[in-house]
PDB file of C-alpha atoms in Angstrom:
ATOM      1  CA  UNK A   1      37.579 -80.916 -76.894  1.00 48.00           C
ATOM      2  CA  UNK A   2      38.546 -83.382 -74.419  1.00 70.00           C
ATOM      3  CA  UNK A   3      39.690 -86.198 -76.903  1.00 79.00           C
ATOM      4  CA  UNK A   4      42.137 -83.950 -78.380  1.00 86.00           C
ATOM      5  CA  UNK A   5      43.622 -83.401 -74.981  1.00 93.00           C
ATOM      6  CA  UNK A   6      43.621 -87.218 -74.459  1.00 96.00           C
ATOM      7  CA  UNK A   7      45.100 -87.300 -77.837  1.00 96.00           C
ATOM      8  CA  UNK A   8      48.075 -85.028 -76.699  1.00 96.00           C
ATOM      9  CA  UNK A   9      48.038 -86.739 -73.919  1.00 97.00           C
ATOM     10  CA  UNK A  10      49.033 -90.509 -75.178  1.00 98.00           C
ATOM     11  CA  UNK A  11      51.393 -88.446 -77.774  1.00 98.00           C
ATOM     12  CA  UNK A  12      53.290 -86.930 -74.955  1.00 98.00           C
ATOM     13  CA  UNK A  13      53.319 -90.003 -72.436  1.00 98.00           C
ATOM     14  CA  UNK A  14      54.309 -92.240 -75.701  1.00 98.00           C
ATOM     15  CA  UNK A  15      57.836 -89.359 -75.735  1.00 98.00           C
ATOM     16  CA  UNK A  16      57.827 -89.965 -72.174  1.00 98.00           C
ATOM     17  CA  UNK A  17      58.189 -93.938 -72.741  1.00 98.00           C
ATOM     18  CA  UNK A  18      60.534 -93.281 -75.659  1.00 98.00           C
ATOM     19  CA  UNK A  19      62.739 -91.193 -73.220  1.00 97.00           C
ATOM     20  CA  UNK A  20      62.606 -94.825 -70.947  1.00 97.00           C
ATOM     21  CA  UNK A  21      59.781 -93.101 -68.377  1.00 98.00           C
ATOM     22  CA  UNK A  22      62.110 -90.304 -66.793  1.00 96.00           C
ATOM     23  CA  UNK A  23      61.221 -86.918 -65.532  1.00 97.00           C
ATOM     24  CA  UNK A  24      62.160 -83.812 -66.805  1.00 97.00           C
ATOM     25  CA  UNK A  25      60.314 -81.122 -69.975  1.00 98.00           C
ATOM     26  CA  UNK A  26      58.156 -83.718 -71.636  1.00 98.00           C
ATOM     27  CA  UNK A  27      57.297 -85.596 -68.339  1.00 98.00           C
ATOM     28  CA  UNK A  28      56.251 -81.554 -66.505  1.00 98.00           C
ATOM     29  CA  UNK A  29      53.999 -81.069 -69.925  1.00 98.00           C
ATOM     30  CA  UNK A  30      51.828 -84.455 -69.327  1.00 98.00           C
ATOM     31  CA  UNK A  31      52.110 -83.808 -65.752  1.00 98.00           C
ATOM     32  CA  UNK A  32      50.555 -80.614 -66.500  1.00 97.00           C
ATOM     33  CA  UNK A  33      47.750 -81.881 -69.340  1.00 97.00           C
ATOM     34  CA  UNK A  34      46.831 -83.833 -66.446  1.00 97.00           C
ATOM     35  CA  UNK A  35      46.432 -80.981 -63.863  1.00 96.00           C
ATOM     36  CA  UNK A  36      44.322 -78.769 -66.774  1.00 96.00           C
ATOM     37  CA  UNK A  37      42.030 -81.861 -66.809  1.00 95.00           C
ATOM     38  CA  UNK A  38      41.751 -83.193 -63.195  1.00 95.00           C
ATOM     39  CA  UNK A  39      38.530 -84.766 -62.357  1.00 95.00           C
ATOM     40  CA  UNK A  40      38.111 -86.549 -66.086  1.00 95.00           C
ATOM     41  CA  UNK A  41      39.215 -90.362 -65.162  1.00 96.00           C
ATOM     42  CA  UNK A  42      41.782 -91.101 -67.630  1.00 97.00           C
ATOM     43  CA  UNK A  43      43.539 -87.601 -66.789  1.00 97.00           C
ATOM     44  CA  UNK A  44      43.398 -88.951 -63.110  1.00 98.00           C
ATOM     45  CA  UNK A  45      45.296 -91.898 -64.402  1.00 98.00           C
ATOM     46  CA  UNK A  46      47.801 -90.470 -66.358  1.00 98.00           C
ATOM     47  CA  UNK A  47      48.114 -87.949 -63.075  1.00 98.00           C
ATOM     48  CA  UNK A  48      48.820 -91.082 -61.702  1.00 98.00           C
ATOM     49  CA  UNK A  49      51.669 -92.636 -63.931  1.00 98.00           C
ATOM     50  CA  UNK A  50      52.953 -89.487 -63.613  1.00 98.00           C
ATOM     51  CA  UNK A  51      53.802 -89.586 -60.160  1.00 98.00           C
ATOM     52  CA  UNK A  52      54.762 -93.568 -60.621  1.00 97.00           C
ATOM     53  CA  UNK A  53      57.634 -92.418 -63.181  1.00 97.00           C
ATOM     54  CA  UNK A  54      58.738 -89.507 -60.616  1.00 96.00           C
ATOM     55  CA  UNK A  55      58.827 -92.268 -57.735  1.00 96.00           C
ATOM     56  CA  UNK A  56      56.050 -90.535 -55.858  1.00 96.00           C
ATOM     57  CA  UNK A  57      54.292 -93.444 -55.006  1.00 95.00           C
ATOM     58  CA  UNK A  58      52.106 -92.118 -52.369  1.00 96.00           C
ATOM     59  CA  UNK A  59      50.876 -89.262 -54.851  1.00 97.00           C
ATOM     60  CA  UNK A  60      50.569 -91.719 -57.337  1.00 97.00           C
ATOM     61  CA  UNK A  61      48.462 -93.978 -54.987  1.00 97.00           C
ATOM     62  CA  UNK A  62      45.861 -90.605 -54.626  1.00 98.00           C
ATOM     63  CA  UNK A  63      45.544 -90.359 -58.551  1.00 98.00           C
ATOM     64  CA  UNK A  64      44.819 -93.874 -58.848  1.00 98.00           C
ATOM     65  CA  UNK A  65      42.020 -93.410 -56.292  1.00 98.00           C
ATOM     66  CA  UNK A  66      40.705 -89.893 -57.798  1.00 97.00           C
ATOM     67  CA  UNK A  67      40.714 -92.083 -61.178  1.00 97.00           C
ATOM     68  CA  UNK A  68      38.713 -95.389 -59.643  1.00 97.00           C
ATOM     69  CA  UNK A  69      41.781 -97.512 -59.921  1.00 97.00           C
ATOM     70  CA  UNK A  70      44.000 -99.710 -57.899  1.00 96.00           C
ATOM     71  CA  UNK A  71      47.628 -98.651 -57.991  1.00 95.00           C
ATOM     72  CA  UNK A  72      49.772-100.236 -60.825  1.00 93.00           C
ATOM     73  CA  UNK A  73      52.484-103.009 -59.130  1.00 89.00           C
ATOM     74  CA  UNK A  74      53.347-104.458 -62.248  1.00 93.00           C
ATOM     75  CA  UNK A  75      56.282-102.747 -65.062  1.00 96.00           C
ATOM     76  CA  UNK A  76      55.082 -98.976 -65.893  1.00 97.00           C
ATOM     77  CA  UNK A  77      56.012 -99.622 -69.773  1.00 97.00           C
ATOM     78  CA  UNK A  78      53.141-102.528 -69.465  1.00 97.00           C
ATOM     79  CA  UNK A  79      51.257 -99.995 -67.817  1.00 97.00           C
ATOM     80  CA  UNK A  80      51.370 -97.513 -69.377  1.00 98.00           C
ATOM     81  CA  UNK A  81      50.324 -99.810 -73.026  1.00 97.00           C
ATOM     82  CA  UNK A  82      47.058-100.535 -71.188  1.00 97.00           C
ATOM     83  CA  UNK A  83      46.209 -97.118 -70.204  1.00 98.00           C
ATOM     84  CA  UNK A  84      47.339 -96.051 -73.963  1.00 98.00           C
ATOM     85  CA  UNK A  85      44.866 -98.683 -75.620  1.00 98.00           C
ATOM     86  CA  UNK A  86      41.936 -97.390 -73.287  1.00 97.00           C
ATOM     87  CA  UNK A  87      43.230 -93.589 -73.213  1.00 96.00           C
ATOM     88  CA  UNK A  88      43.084 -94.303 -77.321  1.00 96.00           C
ATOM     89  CA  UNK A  89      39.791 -95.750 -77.143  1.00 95.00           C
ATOM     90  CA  UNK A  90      37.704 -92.958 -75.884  1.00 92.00           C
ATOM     91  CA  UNK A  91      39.233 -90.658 -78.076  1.00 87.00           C
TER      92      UNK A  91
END
């Protein structure tokens, strides 16, 4: 069911923020939630913070179209609270 995936996918992100929004095991499972799930919009998004945290901004810039946002500018922790609340929300 897609709101457990969403679920996992705010758990893992929140490790992700924990770790200070680096790369590396925890970051390639959400990366890969979001690839399993590409084409719901809030997968898009975290596709998209993804890419932010790995620097890939031009990647990142795709996701946010694919999930009918503008690119973030702004801190990704503030970011990434947002997209937790509405990721939460439509659990």
């Amino acid at each position: 069911m897609a709101s457990d995936n969403i679920r996992e996918l705010v758990a893992t992100l929140d490790k992700v923020a924990d770790a200070g929004f680096t790369t590396g095991d925890t970051w390639a499972f959400a990366h890969e939630l979001c690839q399993n799930h590409e084409g719901n919009s809030l997968f898009d998004w975290g596709h998209a913070i993804c890419h932010r945290i790995e620097g890939d901004d031009a990647n990142a810039a795709y996701w946010y179209r694919r999930a009918g946002r503008s690119p973030a500018t702004g801190e990704i922790s503030e970011e990434w609270k947002t997209a937790r609340e509405v990721m939460l929300a439509a659990a």
